[in-house]
Amino acid sequence: MASARRRGQLLGRRKGLSKAGEQKARLGESLYKEAKYPVEQIARELHISKTTLYKYLRLRGVEIGTLIEIPIVTT
């Protein structure tokens, strides 16, 4: 790793989101802002965890926790 740094090579993961991640982030943001669905359902629909959804929302500058929370209804 030291020799790679001396040669000026970049190490580690690339910063930012993949195209698929960016798409899910945009869709997650719009669903979150609509406030029609609970966070758990949005994450489930996007096939990501709640933690990842919140990470995407923070990356997009969305204020978290200011929307009305919808109770989960099971049938």
PDB file of C-alpha atoms in Angstrom:
ATOM      1  CA  MET A   1       0.000   0.000   0.000  1.00  0.00           C
ATOM      2  CA  ALA A   2       2.838   2.361   0.793  1.00  0.00           C
ATOM      3  CA  SER A   3       4.388   1.885  -2.638  1.00  0.00           C
ATOM      4  CA  ALA A   4       0.998   2.427  -4.291  1.00  0.00           C
ATOM      5  CA  ARG A   5       0.632   5.710  -2.408  1.00  0.00           C
ATOM      6  CA  ARG A   6       4.114   6.797  -3.501  1.00  0.00           C
ATOM      7  CA  ARG A   7       3.097   6.115  -7.103  1.00  0.00           C
ATOM      8  CA  GLY A   8       0.037   8.311  -6.555  1.00  0.00           C
ATOM      9  CA  GLN A   9      -2.540   5.559  -6.921  1.00  0.00           C
ATOM     10  CA  LEU A  10      -5.875   6.007  -5.216  1.00  0.00           C
ATOM     11  CA  LEU A  11      -6.753   3.436  -2.588  1.00  0.00           C
ATOM     12  CA  GLY A  12     -10.089   2.378  -1.120  1.00  0.00           C
ATOM     13  CA  ARG A  13     -13.646   2.647  -2.300  1.00  0.00           C
ATOM     14  CA  ARG A  14     -14.794   5.346  -4.651  1.00  0.00           C
ATOM     15  CA  LYS A  15     -16.831   8.087  -3.031  1.00  0.00           C
ATOM     16  CA  GLY A  16     -20.445   8.590  -3.983  1.00  0.00           C
ATOM     17  CA  LEU A  17     -23.177   6.307  -5.232  1.00  0.00           C
ATOM     18  CA  SER A  18     -23.434   3.942  -8.159  1.00  0.00           C
ATOM     19  CA  LYS A  19     -26.038   4.665 -10.831  1.00  0.00           C
ATOM     20  CA  ALA A  20     -28.386   2.127  -9.229  1.00  0.00           C
ATOM     21  CA  GLY A  21     -27.789   3.671  -5.803  1.00  0.00           C
ATOM     22  CA  GLU A  22     -28.455   7.163  -7.128  1.00  0.00           C
ATOM     23  CA  GLN A  23     -31.701   5.968  -8.697  1.00  0.00           C
ATOM     24  CA  LYS A  24     -32.835   4.350  -5.441  1.00  0.00           C
ATOM     25  CA  ALA A  25     -31.849   7.495  -3.530  1.00  0.00           C
ATOM     26  CA  ARG A  26     -34.001   9.700  -5.793  1.00  0.00           C
ATOM     27  CA  LEU A  27     -36.961   7.325  -5.604  1.00  0.00           C
ATOM     28  CA  GLY A  28     -36.573   6.939  -1.840  1.00  0.00           C
ATOM     29  CA  GLU A  29     -36.480  10.709  -1.426  1.00  0.00           C
ATOM     30  CA  SER A  30     -39.676  11.233  -3.391  1.00  0.00           C
ATOM     31  CA  LEU A  31     -41.506   8.452  -1.524  1.00  0.00           C
ATOM     32  CA  TYR A  32     -40.264   9.778   1.825  1.00  0.00           C
ATOM     33  CA  LYS A  33     -41.358  13.331   1.033  1.00  0.00           C
ATOM     34  CA  GLU A  34     -44.834  12.152  -0.033  1.00  0.00           C
ATOM     35  CA  ALA A  35     -45.256  10.780   3.518  1.00  0.00           C
ATOM     36  CA  LYS A  36     -47.726   8.161   2.312  1.00  0.00           C
ATOM     37  CA  TYR A  37     -45.669   5.146   3.339  1.00  0.00           C
ATOM     38  CA  PRO A  38     -43.679   4.247   6.451  1.00  0.00           C
ATOM     39  CA  VAL A  39     -39.890   4.118   6.181  1.00  0.00           C
ATOM     40  CA  GLU A  40     -39.925   0.335   6.622  1.00  0.00           C
ATOM     41  CA  GLN A  41     -42.157  -0.099   3.578  1.00  0.00           C
ATOM     42  CA  ILE A  42     -40.107   2.277   1.417  1.00  0.00           C
ATOM     43  CA  ALA A  43     -36.920   0.399   2.297  1.00  0.00           C
ATOM     44  CA  ARG A  44     -38.589  -2.948   1.615  1.00  0.00           C
ATOM     45  CA  GLU A  45     -39.849  -1.774  -1.803  1.00  0.00           C
ATOM     46  CA  LEU A  46     -36.381  -0.513  -2.765  1.00  0.00           C
ATOM     47  CA  HIS A  47     -34.715  -3.706  -1.449  1.00  0.00           C
ATOM     48  CA  ILE A  48     -32.456  -1.775   0.915  1.00  0.00           C
ATOM     49  CA  SER A  49     -32.207  -1.490   4.693  1.00  0.00           C
ATOM     50  CA  LYS A  50     -33.690   1.406   6.675  1.00  0.00           C
ATOM     51  CA  THR A  51     -30.138   2.465   7.531  1.00  0.00           C
ATOM     52  CA  THR A  52     -29.239   2.678   3.841  1.00  0.00           C
ATOM     53  CA  LEU A  53     -32.415   4.628   3.092  1.00  0.00           C
ATOM     54  CA  TYR A  54     -31.565   7.164   5.810  1.00  0.00           C
ATOM     55  CA  LYS A  55     -27.996   7.389   4.456  1.00  0.00           C
ATOM     56  CA  TYR A  56     -29.356   8.108   0.966  1.00  0.00           C
ATOM     57  CA  LEU A  57     -31.723  10.755   2.348  1.00  0.00           C
ATOM     58  CA  ARG A  58     -28.876  12.481   4.223  1.00  0.00           C
ATOM     59  CA  LEU A  59     -26.703  12.437   1.078  1.00  0.00           C
ATOM     60  CA  ARG A  60     -29.516  14.151  -0.819  1.00  0.00           C
ATOM     61  CA  GLY A  61     -29.942  16.798   1.912  1.00  0.00           C
ATOM     62  CA  VAL A  62     -33.383  15.687   3.084  1.00  0.00           C
ATOM     63  CA  GLU A  63     -34.337  16.693   6.618  1.00  0.00           C
ATOM     64  CA  ILE A  64     -35.142  13.503   8.498  1.00  0.00           C
ATOM     65  CA  GLY A  65     -37.792  13.262  11.182  1.00  0.00           C
ATOM     66  CA  THR A  66     -39.780  16.358  10.265  1.00  0.00           C
ATOM     67  CA  LEU A  67     -42.511  14.484   8.417  1.00  0.00           C
ATOM     68  CA  ILE A  68     -45.587  12.954  10.014  1.00  0.00           C
ATOM     69  CA  GLU A  69     -45.045   9.318  10.900  1.00  0.00           C
ATOM     70  CA  ILE A  70     -47.639   6.903   9.542  1.00  0.00           C
ATOM     71  CA  PRO A  71     -48.572   3.925  11.731  1.00  0.00           C
ATOM     72  CA  ILE A  72     -48.051   0.478  10.256  1.00  0.00           C
ATOM     73  CA  VAL A  73     -51.317  -1.334   9.609  1.00  0.00           C
ATOM     74  CA  THR A  74     -51.269  -5.117   9.281  1.00  0.00           C
ATOM     75  CA  THR A  75     -54.107  -7.039   7.745  1.00  0.00           C
TER      76      THR A  75
END
